[in-house]
């Protein structure tokens, strides 16, 4: 009911006693459906100890990517002060996950899932995993796979696009984590994902014609998001006021 009264729908799908492998993805899916895709959904994820649950590093990555794959336009983390006992969030084992995602993966996630700059190549939704792949640039496939179970999943994914007109043959693959494996094969990829985790794979076909040519948008100048987005400007002003330095 609140959807019609807000410009941005914010939700806080804290896992608590629920399953970290499915809860966030399901709640964001419901929120996006409630907006009928007409308003952005902002998901604030649990990054504090609550109801005897402290997310593992894998749990948090899974939450991040399931939120994005389910349609969230933005994500945040609660909370910073006293996140775990008296520890601030940046003193916990979750901070490297948040920092690494922000510095190394957010740009691709934003362009693929929010802006739609990367054309969709294929998508799968099963009980055990979610997968989305995008043509990041000519001859590069950006693939995200999220484990939707509390067990290790050994998965073979066919590298064929949604309309069946393109199949990647031989290729090289790199993963964003050294702890998770991927084995390349002709026309498919076999991966092993730990319980409640997510991984990003960069797949480069040996034959450039295996992927369609794409024309990517020009890179935005720094600050474009701030000048274009009133929500971001309002947020900055609010932070300035809270800090005792109201903006001019």
CSV table of C-alpha atoms in Angstrom, one decimal, residues 22-194:
chain,number,residue,atom,x,y,z
A,22,UNK,CA,16.8,-17.1,-0.5
A,23,UNK,CA,15.3,-14.4,1.8
A,24,UNK,CA,16.7,-11.3,0.3
A,25,UNK,CA,16.1,-12.4,-3.3
A,26,UNK,CA,12.5,-13.3,-2.5
A,27,UNK,CA,11.7,-10.0,-0.6
A,28,UNK,CA,13.2,-7.8,-3.3
A,29,UNK,CA,11.3,-9.8,-6.0
A,30,UNK,CA,8.1,-9.1,-4.1
A,31,UNK,CA,9.0,-5.4,-3.7
A,32,UNK,CA,9.7,-4.9,-7.4
A,33,UNK,CA,6.4,-6.7,-8.2
A,34,UNK,CA,4.6,-4.3,-5.9
A,35,UNK,CA,5.9,-1.3,-7.7
A,36,UNK,CA,5.0,-2.9,-11.1
A,37,UNK,CA,8.4,-1.9,-12.2
A,38,UNK,CA,7.5,1.8,-12.1
A,39,UNK,CA,9.6,2.9,-9.1
A,40,UNK,CA,13.1,2.0,-8.0
A,41,UNK,CA,13.6,-0.3,-5.1
A,42,UNK,CA,16.3,0.3,-2.5
A,43,UNK,CA,17.4,-2.7,-0.4
A,44,UNK,CA,19.2,-2.2,2.9
A,45,UNK,CA,20.9,-5.4,3.8
A,46,UNK,CA,21.7,-6.9,7.2
A,47,UNK,CA,25.3,-6.1,8.1
A,48,UNK,CA,24.9,-6.4,11.9
A,49,UNK,CA,24.3,-9.1,14.4
A,50,UNK,CA,20.6,-9.6,14.9
A,51,UNK,CA,18.6,-12.5,16.3
A,52,UNK,CA,21.8,-14.4,16.9
A,53,UNK,CA,22.7,-14.2,13.2
A,54,UNK,CA,25.9,-12.6,11.8
A,55,UNK,CA,26.2,-12.9,8.0
A,56,UNK,CA,29.2,-14.8,6.7
A,57,UNK,CA,31.2,-13.2,3.9
A,58,UNK,CA,29.6,-15.5,1.4
A,59,UNK,CA,26.1,-14.8,2.8
A,60,UNK,CA,26.6,-11.1,2.2
A,61,UNK,CA,27.8,-11.4,-1.4
A,62,UNK,CA,24.9,-13.7,-2.0
A,63,UNK,CA,22.5,-11.0,-0.6
A,64,UNK,CA,24.1,-8.3,-2.7
A,65,UNK,CA,23.8,-10.1,-5.9
A,66,UNK,CA,20.4,-11.6,-5.3
A,67,UNK,CA,19.1,-8.1,-4.5
A,68,UNK,CA,20.5,-6.8,-7.8
A,69,UNK,CA,19.3,-9.8,-9.8
A,70,UNK,CA,15.8,-9.5,-8.3
A,71,UNK,CA,15.6,-5.9,-9.5
A,72,UNK,CA,17.0,-3.6,-6.8
A,73,UNK,CA,18.2,-0.3,-8.2
A,74,UNK,CA,20.4,0.4,-5.1
A,75,UNK,CA,21.7,-1.3,-2.0
A,76,UNK,CA,22.9,-0.2,1.4
A,77,UNK,CA,24.1,-1.9,4.6
A,78,UNK,CA,22.9,-1.5,8.2
A,79,UNK,CA,24.5,-0.8,10.5
A,80,UNK,CA,27.9,0.9,10.9
A,81,UNK,CA,28.1,1.6,14.7
A,82,UNK,CA,28.0,-1.4,17.0
A,83,UNK,CA,27.6,-3.7,14.0
A,84,UNK,CA,29.0,-6.7,15.9
A,85,UNK,CA,29.1,-6.1,19.6
A,86,UNK,CA,31.1,-2.9,20.1
A,87,UNK,CA,32.8,-3.2,16.7
A,88,UNK,CA,32.1,-0.7,13.9
A,89,UNK,CA,31.3,-2.3,10.6
A,90,UNK,CA,34.7,-1.4,9.1
A,91,UNK,CA,36.4,-3.4,11.8
A,92,UNK,CA,34.6,-6.6,11.0
A,93,UNK,CA,35.2,-9.4,8.5
A,94,UNK,CA,32.3,-8.1,6.3
A,95,UNK,CA,34.0,-4.8,5.5
A,96,UNK,CA,36.4,-6.2,2.9
A,97,UNK,CA,33.3,-7.7,1.1
A,98,UNK,CA,31.6,-4.3,1.0
A,99,UNK,CA,34.7,-2.4,0.1
A,100,UNK,CA,35.7,-4.8,-2.7
A,101,UNK,CA,32.2,-4.8,-4.2
A,102,UNK,CA,32.1,-1.1,-4.1
A,103,UNK,CA,35.5,-0.6,-5.7
A,104,UNK,CA,35.6,-3.5,-8.2
A,105,UNK,CA,32.1,-4.8,-8.9
A,106,UNK,CA,29.5,-2.1,-8.4
A,107,UNK,CA,30.2,-0.4,-11.7
A,108,UNK,CA,29.5,-3.6,-13.7
A,109,UNK,CA,26.5,-4.5,-11.5
A,110,UNK,CA,25.0,-1.0,-12.0
A,111,UNK,CA,25.4,-1.0,-15.7
A,112,UNK,CA,24.1,-4.6,-16.1
A,113,UNK,CA,21.2,-4.7,-13.7
A,114,UNK,CA,20.1,-1.1,-13.3
A,115,UNK,CA,21.0,0.9,-16.3
A,116,UNK,CA,20.7,-1.9,-18.9
A,117,UNK,CA,23.9,-0.8,-20.6
A,118,UNK,CA,25.0,-4.4,-21.0
A,119,UNK,CA,22.7,-6.4,-23.3
A,120,UNK,CA,21.3,-9.5,-21.7
A,121,UNK,CA,22.7,-12.7,-23.2
A,122,UNK,CA,21.0,-15.4,-21.0
A,123,UNK,CA,19.1,-15.8,-17.8
A,124,UNK,CA,18.1,-18.8,-15.6
A,125,UNK,CA,16.0,-19.1,-12.4
A,126,UNK,CA,16.0,-22.5,-10.7
A,127,UNK,CA,15.4,-23.6,-7.2
A,128,UNK,CA,19.2,-24.1,-6.7
A,129,UNK,CA,20.6,-21.0,-8.4
A,130,UNK,CA,20.0,-17.8,-10.3
A,131,UNK,CA,22.1,-16.9,-13.3
A,132,UNK,CA,22.3,-13.8,-15.5
A,133,UNK,CA,24.9,-13.1,-18.2
A,134,UNK,CA,25.4,-9.9,-20.2
A,135,UNK,CA,27.6,-8.9,-23.1
A,136,UNK,CA,29.9,-6.5,-21.3
A,137,UNK,CA,31.7,-5.4,-24.5
A,138,UNK,CA,32.6,-7.0,-27.8
A,139,UNK,CA,33.8,-10.5,-27.1
A,140,UNK,CA,33.4,-10.4,-23.3
A,141,UNK,CA,30.6,-12.1,-21.4
A,142,UNK,CA,29.8,-10.9,-17.8
A,143,UNK,CA,28.1,-13.8,-15.9
A,144,UNK,CA,26.7,-13.7,-12.3
A,145,UNK,CA,25.6,-16.9,-10.6
A,146,UNK,CA,24.0,-16.9,-7.1
A,147,UNK,CA,23.6,-20.1,-5.0
A,148,UNK,CA,20.1,-20.3,-3.7
A,149,UNK,CA,20.8,-23.2,-1.3
A,150,UNK,CA,22.6,-23.9,1.9
A,151,UNK,CA,24.7,-26.6,0.2
A,152,UNK,CA,27.6,-26.5,-2.3
A,153,UNK,CA,26.2,-26.5,-5.8
A,154,UNK,CA,28.1,-28.0,-8.8
A,155,UNK,CA,26.4,-26.5,-11.8
A,156,UNK,CA,26.8,-26.9,-15.6
A,157,UNK,CA,25.4,-23.9,-17.5
A,158,UNK,CA,25.0,-24.0,-21.3
A,159,UNK,CA,26.5,-20.9,-22.9
A,160,UNK,CA,23.6,-20.3,-25.3
A,161,UNK,CA,21.7,-17.0,-25.5
A,162,UNK,CA,18.0,-16.7,-24.7
A,163,UNK,CA,16.8,-17.1,-28.3
A,164,UNK,CA,19.1,-19.9,-29.2
A,165,UNK,CA,21.0,-18.1,-32.0
A,166,UNK,CA,24.4,-17.9,-30.3
A,167,UNK,CA,26.5,-20.4,-28.5
A,168,UNK,CA,30.0,-19.8,-27.1
A,169,UNK,CA,32.3,-22.5,-28.1
A,170,UNK,CA,35.8,-22.6,-26.7
A,171,UNK,CA,36.8,-19.8,-24.3
A,172,UNK,CA,38.8,-18.6,-21.3
A,173,UNK,CA,37.2,-17.8,-18.0
A,174,UNK,CA,38.2,-15.8,-14.9
A,175,UNK,CA,36.3,-15.6,-11.6
A,176,UNK,CA,36.2,-12.7,-9.2
A,177,UNK,CA,37.2,-15.0,-6.3
A,178,UNK,CA,40.2,-17.3,-6.2
A,179,UNK,CA,38.3,-19.7,-3.8
A,180,UNK,CA,35.6,-20.6,-6.4
A,181,UNK,CA,36.3,-22.8,-9.4
A,182,UNK,CA,35.1,-22.8,-13.0
A,183,UNK,CA,35.9,-25.3,-15.7
A,184,UNK,CA,35.6,-24.3,-19.3
A,185,UNK,CA,34.2,-26.6,-21.9
A,186,UNK,CA,33.0,-26.3,-25.5
A,187,UNK,CA,29.5,-24.6,-25.2
A,188,UNK,CA,29.1,-24.9,-21.4
A,189,UNK,CA,30.7,-23.9,-18.1
A,190,UNK,CA,30.9,-26.0,-15.0
A,191,UNK,CA,31.2,-24.2,-11.7
A,192,UNK,CA,31.3,-25.0,-8.0
A,193,UNK,CA,29.6,-22.6,-5.7
A,194,UNK,CA,29.8,-22.7,-1.8
